[in-house]
């Protein structure tokens, strides 16, 4: 749920996955998204991203006042981290720490540092329900920097485990996904699982930011405890949709604030 | 040349390449060398090393009071970083920064941090003579942490470039390599290029630590400006030879001191 | 069960995993095993193995009259293919075909060709019970060369699926594993799961070759329908144990015959 | 020079680099080029390409009557094979053989087989002048299938070495590159090195096909001994330019014939 601050001005973060190019291959519209979001989940070279891309994205994020987070993935370039890889929790903690350190070097060279962590793809799904995988990511964050914010689905093992370890968490909601009345995401197998109309998505985001609830597919309001909204950047029209969401939130008086405590002052919508 | 300190007790560092295992494949005798050396060059996953190995080596190095350095290599696992890879200097700087950050995460999780940098294999050869490749490594260090010590051959482009950038440097000599009268390493194509007799190697190391010169193949003394001696760990008998060198240096009153300023007090021989 | 041929001389194949080195890292004693086995499962570069290793092993296998098979693995070098990787069946078929073609090039350059297929590590476990993963490997073999023999556990999905597709199969038993009375392998969590005494292992192998049954942990004979015995090569003493098994089988009049139809005449024990 | 056949109808091959996607990352317009070219250089997974992409491209090439060749590259995904990698010739031969075998499996599964070989990127440059690297590629082809055609620059070490080994060769010219009066490619550092006007490029290709010469930058005709023209597919407008070239060649009565002997009858322009 969007935090209510002084005189009830709602506060929200907008996050997106960036730096998903690899070598000669380009993916996503990082520039367009950096003008919209407040927190960037940056790929660290395991499922996507390479050192040159990481440098460029970190520098541009700092220029844009966008907070940098590590988008941790399984070591699976050809599968873009979308294949579950059954690594032992101890190894997963090490692989996570490796990615955190690598990205932080670029974030620091750009004048900031890594401020949040969000698992990617199959790892995101794994940490939602698997206590061992969730604990491994939390352990890596604990070892690396206990000030980082863990981002994941509301009610996930990841966030529960992080909270038990005393780490800050931020549940996320998806701007463009339809919800069942019980708050779960509508299955992608159904044709209306993903919303494509920018106006509709923007209206839902404002509704959520101001009321703390989304309208489910049956028309009932479903409260969602999320501090950050995830925007997508890798589909046609994604950047335009993201811009529309930001404009609508600003127009509704929602304050947009990065997950971490960024170098620059909090960006108001 | 070994630094002469208070009341002329000579000071020297002993370095070796560690953490060169990869996954199920083991290489080198890290445990034996950690009992001998004062500075470890730890592989960072590009030519060797993996996150679990990096964690183990960093933890053991801290336990042993051994200073941790990044052994930077080209992205060439199958060739163990021994193939020259003509990456652009800008990309090499990024690939170096990535490796530095990744290793530093493990060094910090173990209670210390990365304190020196030494290029590996084909990159070591490249930075000896190629100004662009040398400048790229120096640039990565400058961005990451200007307090790091750059290790390389005396008279190399790497050390010249590092000094111009105001970085600390440490020239290294090789404990077990025969020298030509002009101070260059005797070609490995010649049968007597590498010394195998522990007594002879130990005697030469003491000679160097106390006089600042090695005896060349023609019997003449050749002054060598080095602050650290490189020991090898990947051949049979290497660990025994390393132990013999350390014992001899201690017996001769040489103080052994890590390249960086380690967590623990300097280790006397 | 060992096939009974002319005048009831039992026939058996001995297989082992070879070519598991990678670059500078060595694993296993390929030379010793090539003098013992009749069929080699050669790693194809995804979980282990590299082109130079594949060339050497194929050439030596042909010299030794050992039949060459593809040891297919998940793309997981750092985990040695021991992590389950949830690739889609269609992708798994493609990744299998890729490995088959790559190894076959070396087998043909050495004068033979790939004659059998055995999944490795986590893929071996997956194809035992997962119909989709099993079908993917079978589909790759069907596309590549329907004359190949599929090797896997007796009663596995892999062998069932291969038989339905009209492919030749060979169930395998493990020379050094204790069996439960129901024929399953004794869990590795129990101390007596793996047999280490060469005499005992050799005696069991002869028992199996001549009676078609192993003695289970409770002393009862358990019939096992296997055409090939798997020997291990990556532990101390493994090569000596393998030699002892071969000598015992030869002494008992068992004919050792490769899975495929090798370049050279069948090798009698 | 375009071969002159019965009643002087000129014959030419059109080649392009295909299958350069990797996992989720897409590159090039394979479909559009398959409708234009007669020979496809297919990436084999070292600098680009993955098993699923290789399968798709091979199947589509066979459907389109386009001959399949192996586009061999250095093991350098992040650099797209554009970095020179100083592998030993023996290793390069093995890495080439590996790629050849892998691609051939997909070509055969699609009903054809690999019929030519063209080095890619930094390897293309290396084999132009380096006898050791050229000999390694030739050796791999000789071991794999001496019927394959080697494609490279006219006058290159690669073609010389292939001819000495008794292999078929095909020199290639570039449809869209300006030439110096001595027949060398105009440096890419000069603004007029690459021709972008489809009409101009098409006119030059017809000129070459019918006269055996291109017009150099100074207006003089320069004879070029090439059997195949390379078209590019990875830039905006590339597919349209390629189509224009094909239409112009057909209109001029040039017969377009693949480098290998394809499954289907030769395709006339």
Coordinates of N, CA and C in Angstrom, one line a residue, chain A residues 13 15-20 37-49 54 57-58 61 66-74 92-108 112-121 123-124 127 137-138 140-142 144-145 147-152 158-159 168 170 172 228 230 259-260, chain B residues 98 101-102 105:
Chain A
X13 N 7.0 4.3 -5.3 CA 8.2 4.2 -6.2 C 7.8 3.5 -7.5
X15 N 9.5 1.2 -10.4 CA 10.7 0.4 -10.7 C 10.6 -0.2 -12.1
X16 N 11.7 -0.5 -12.7 CA 11.7 -1.2 -14.0 C 13.1 -1.9 -14.2
X17 N 13.1 -2.9 -15.0 CA 14.3 -3.7 -15.3 C 15.1 -3.0 -16.4
X18 N 16.4 -2.7 -16.0 CA 17.2 -2.0 -17.0 C 18.5 -2.8 -17.3
X19 N 19.2 -2.3 -18.2 CA 20.5 -2.9 -18.5 C 20.5 -4.3 -18.9
X20 N 19.4 -4.7 -19.7 CA 19.2 -6.1 -20.2 C 19.8 -6.3 -21.5
X37 N 11.0 6.3 -14.3 CA 11.0 5.5 -13.0 C 11.8 6.2 -11.9
X38 N 11.7 5.7 -10.7 CA 12.6 6.2 -9.6 C 13.6 5.2 -9.1
X39 N 13.4 3.9 -9.5 CA 14.3 2.9 -9.1 C 14.6 1.9 -10.3
X40 N 15.8 1.7 -10.6 CA 16.2 0.8 -11.7 C 16.7 -0.5 -11.2
X41 N 16.2 -1.6 -11.7 CA 16.7 -3.0 -11.4 C 17.7 -3.3 -12.5
X42 N 19.0 -3.3 -12.2 CA 20.0 -3.4 -13.2 C 20.6 -4.8 -13.3
X43 N 20.5 -5.5 -14.5 CA 21.1 -6.8 -14.7 C 22.6 -6.8 -14.4
X44 N 23.1 -7.9 -13.8 CA 24.4 -7.9 -13.3 C 25.3 -8.9 -14.1
X45 N 24.9 -9.4 -15.3 CA 25.8 -10.2 -16.1 C 25.6 -11.7 -16.0
X46 N 24.6 -12.1 -15.2 CA 24.4 -13.6 -15.1 C 23.2 -14.0 -16.1
X47 N 22.2 -13.2 -16.1 CA 21.1 -13.5 -17.0 C 21.0 -12.5 -18.2
X48 N 21.7 -11.4 -18.0 CA 21.8 -10.3 -19.0 C 22.7 -9.3 -18.4
X49 N 23.1 -8.3 -19.3 CA 24.0 -7.3 -18.8 C 25.4 -7.7 -19.0
X54 N 26.5 -2.2 -17.8 CA 26.3 -1.8 -16.4 C 26.9 -0.4 -16.1
X57 N 24.4 2.2 -17.8 CA 23.2 2.3 -17.1 C 23.3 3.0 -15.7
X58 N 24.4 2.6 -15.0 CA 24.6 3.3 -13.7 C 24.9 4.8 -13.8
X61 N 21.6 6.4 -14.7 CA 20.7 6.4 -13.6 C 21.0 7.5 -12.6
X66 N 17.8 8.4 -10.5 CA 17.2 7.2 -10.3 C 18.0 6.3 -9.5
X67 N 17.4 5.6 -8.5 CA 18.1 4.8 -7.5 C 18.5 3.5 -8.2
X68 N 19.7 2.9 -7.9 CA 20.2 1.7 -8.5 C 20.0 0.5 -7.6
X69 N 19.4 -0.6 -8.2 CA 19.3 -1.8 -7.5 C 19.9 -2.9 -8.3
X70 N 20.2 -4.1 -7.7 CA 20.7 -5.2 -8.4 C 19.6 -6.2 -8.8
X71 N 19.5 -6.5 -10.0 CA 18.5 -7.4 -10.5 C 19.3 -8.8 -10.6
X72 N 19.1 -9.5 -9.6 CA 19.9 -10.8 -9.5 C 19.3 -11.9 -10.3
X73 N 20.1 -12.7 -11.0 CA 19.5 -13.8 -11.8 C 20.4 -15.0 -11.7
X74 N 19.8 -16.1 -12.1 CA 20.5 -17.3 -12.3 C 21.6 -17.2 -13.4
X92 N 23.9 -20.2 -4.2 CA 23.1 -19.1 -4.6 C 23.4 -17.8 -3.8
X93 N 23.7 -18.0 -2.5 CA 24.2 -16.8 -1.8 C 25.5 -16.2 -2.3
X94 N 26.4 -17.1 -2.7 CA 27.7 -16.7 -3.3 C 27.5 -16.0 -4.6
X95 N 26.6 -16.6 -5.5 CA 26.4 -16.1 -6.8 C 25.7 -14.7 -6.7
X96 N 24.9 -14.6 -5.7 CA 24.2 -13.3 -5.4 C 25.2 -12.2 -5.0
X97 N 26.0 -12.6 -4.0 CA 27.0 -11.7 -3.5 C 28.0 -11.2 -4.6
X98 N 28.3 -12.1 -5.5 CA 29.2 -11.8 -6.7 C 28.5 -10.7 -7.5
X99 N 27.3 -10.9 -7.8 CA 26.5 -9.9 -8.7 C 26.4 -8.6 -8.0
X100 N 26.1 -8.6 -6.7 CA 26.0 -7.4 -5.9 C 27.3 -6.6 -5.9
X101 N 28.4 -7.3 -5.7 CA 29.7 -6.6 -5.7 C 30.0 -6.0 -7.1
X102 N 29.8 -6.8 -8.1 CA 30.1 -6.3 -9.4 C 29.3 -5.0 -9.8
X103 N 28.0 -5.1 -9.5 CA 27.2 -3.9 -9.9 C 27.5 -2.7 -9.0
X104 N 27.8 -3.0 -7.7 CA 28.1 -1.9 -6.8 C 29.4 -1.1 -7.3
X105 N 30.3 -1.8 -7.9 CA 31.5 -1.1 -8.4 C 31.1 -0.1 -9.4
X106 N 30.2 -0.4 -10.3 CA 29.8 0.6 -11.3 C 28.9 1.7 -10.7
X107 N 28.0 1.3 -9.8 CA 27.2 2.3 -9.1 C 28.1 3.3 -8.4
X108 N 29.1 2.8 -7.7 CA 30.0 3.7 -7.0 C 30.9 4.6 -7.9
X112 N 27.1 6.8 -6.9 CA 26.1 6.4 -6.0 C 26.5 5.0 -5.5
X113 N 25.5 4.2 -5.0 CA 25.8 2.8 -4.7 C 24.5 2.0 -4.9
X114 N 24.6 0.6 -4.8 CA 23.4 -0.2 -4.9 C 22.6 0.0 -3.7
X115 N 21.3 0.2 -3.9 CA 20.4 0.5 -2.8 C 19.2 -0.5 -2.6
X116 N 19.0 -1.3 -3.6 CA 18.0 -2.3 -3.4 C 18.3 -3.6 -4.2
X117 N 17.6 -4.6 -4.0 CA 17.8 -5.9 -4.7 C 16.5 -6.5 -5.1
X118 N 16.4 -6.9 -6.3 CA 15.2 -7.6 -6.8 C 15.6 -8.8 -7.6
X119 N 15.1 -10.0 -7.2 CA 15.5 -11.2 -8.0 C 14.7 -11.1 -9.4
X120 N 15.3 -11.8 -10.4 CA 14.8 -11.8 -11.7 C 14.3 -13.1 -12.2
X121 N 13.3 -13.1 -13.0 CA 12.9 -14.3 -13.7 C 12.6 -15.5 -12.9
X123 N 14.4 -16.9 -10.7 CA 14.8 -16.7 -9.3 C 13.7 -15.9 -8.6
X124 N 13.1 -15.0 -9.2 CA 11.9 -14.2 -8.6 C 10.8 -15.2 -8.2
X127 N 12.1 -17.5 -5.2 CA 12.1 -16.9 -3.8 C 10.7 -16.5 -3.3
X137 N 19.2 -15.4 -0.9 CA 19.3 -14.1 -1.3 C 19.4 -13.1 -0.1
X138 N 18.6 -13.4 0.9 CA 18.6 -12.5 2.1 C 20.0 -12.6 2.7
X140 N 22.9 -13.1 1.3 CA 23.8 -12.4 0.5 C 23.7 -10.9 0.8
X141 N 22.5 -10.4 0.9 CA 22.2 -9.0 1.2 C 22.8 -8.7 2.5
X142 N 22.5 -9.5 3.5 CA 22.9 -9.3 4.9 C 24.5 -9.2 4.9
X144 N 26.4 -8.4 2.4 CA 26.9 -7.3 1.5 C 26.6 -5.9 2.1
X145 N 25.4 -5.7 2.5 CA 25.0 -4.4 3.0 C 23.6 -4.4 3.6
X147 N 21.7 -2.4 4.7 CA 20.9 -1.3 4.4 C 20.1 -1.4 3.1
X148 N 20.4 -2.4 2.4 CA 19.7 -2.6 1.1 C 18.2 -3.0 1.3
X149 N 17.3 -2.6 0.4 CA 15.9 -2.9 0.5 C 15.7 -4.1 -0.4
X150 N 15.0 -5.1 0.1 CA 14.6 -6.3 -0.7 C 13.3 -6.1 -1.4
X151 N 13.2 -6.2 -2.7 CA 12.0 -6.0 -3.4 C 11.5 -7.4 -3.9
X152 N 10.2 -7.6 -3.7 CA 9.6 -8.9 -4.2 C 8.1 -8.8 -4.0
X158 N 10.5 -14.4 0.3 CA 11.6 -13.5 0.3 C 11.4 -12.3 1.3
X159 N 10.2 -11.7 1.2 CA 10.0 -10.6 2.1 C 9.9 -11.1 3.6
X168 N 15.1 -4.2 5.4 CA 14.0 -3.4 4.9 C 13.5 -4.1 3.6
X170 N 10.3 -4.0 0.3 CA 9.3 -3.3 -0.4 C 8.6 -4.3 -1.3
X172 N 6.1 -5.3 -4.2 CA 5.8 -4.6 -5.4 C 4.5 -5.1 -6.0
X228 N 6.0 -0.2 -4.3 CA 6.6 0.1 -5.6 C 5.8 -0.5 -6.7
X230 N 5.9 -1.9 -10.5 CA 6.8 -2.4 -11.6 C 6.3 -2.0 -13.0
X259 N 13.3 3.7 -3.9 CA 13.4 2.8 -2.8 C 14.5 3.1 -1.8
X260 N 15.7 3.3 -2.4 CA 16.8 3.6 -1.5 C 16.8 5.1 -1.2
Chain B
X98 N 34.4 -4.7 -13.0 CA 33.4 -5.8 -12.7 C 34.1 -6.8 -11.8
X101 N 34.9 -5.3 -8.3 CA 33.7 -5.3 -7.4 C 33.3 -6.6 -6.9
X102 N 33.3 -7.6 -7.8 CA 32.8 -8.9 -7.4 C 33.7 -9.5 -6.3
X105 N 33.3 -7.8 -2.8 CA 32.2 -8.2 -2.0 C 32.6 -9.4 -1.1

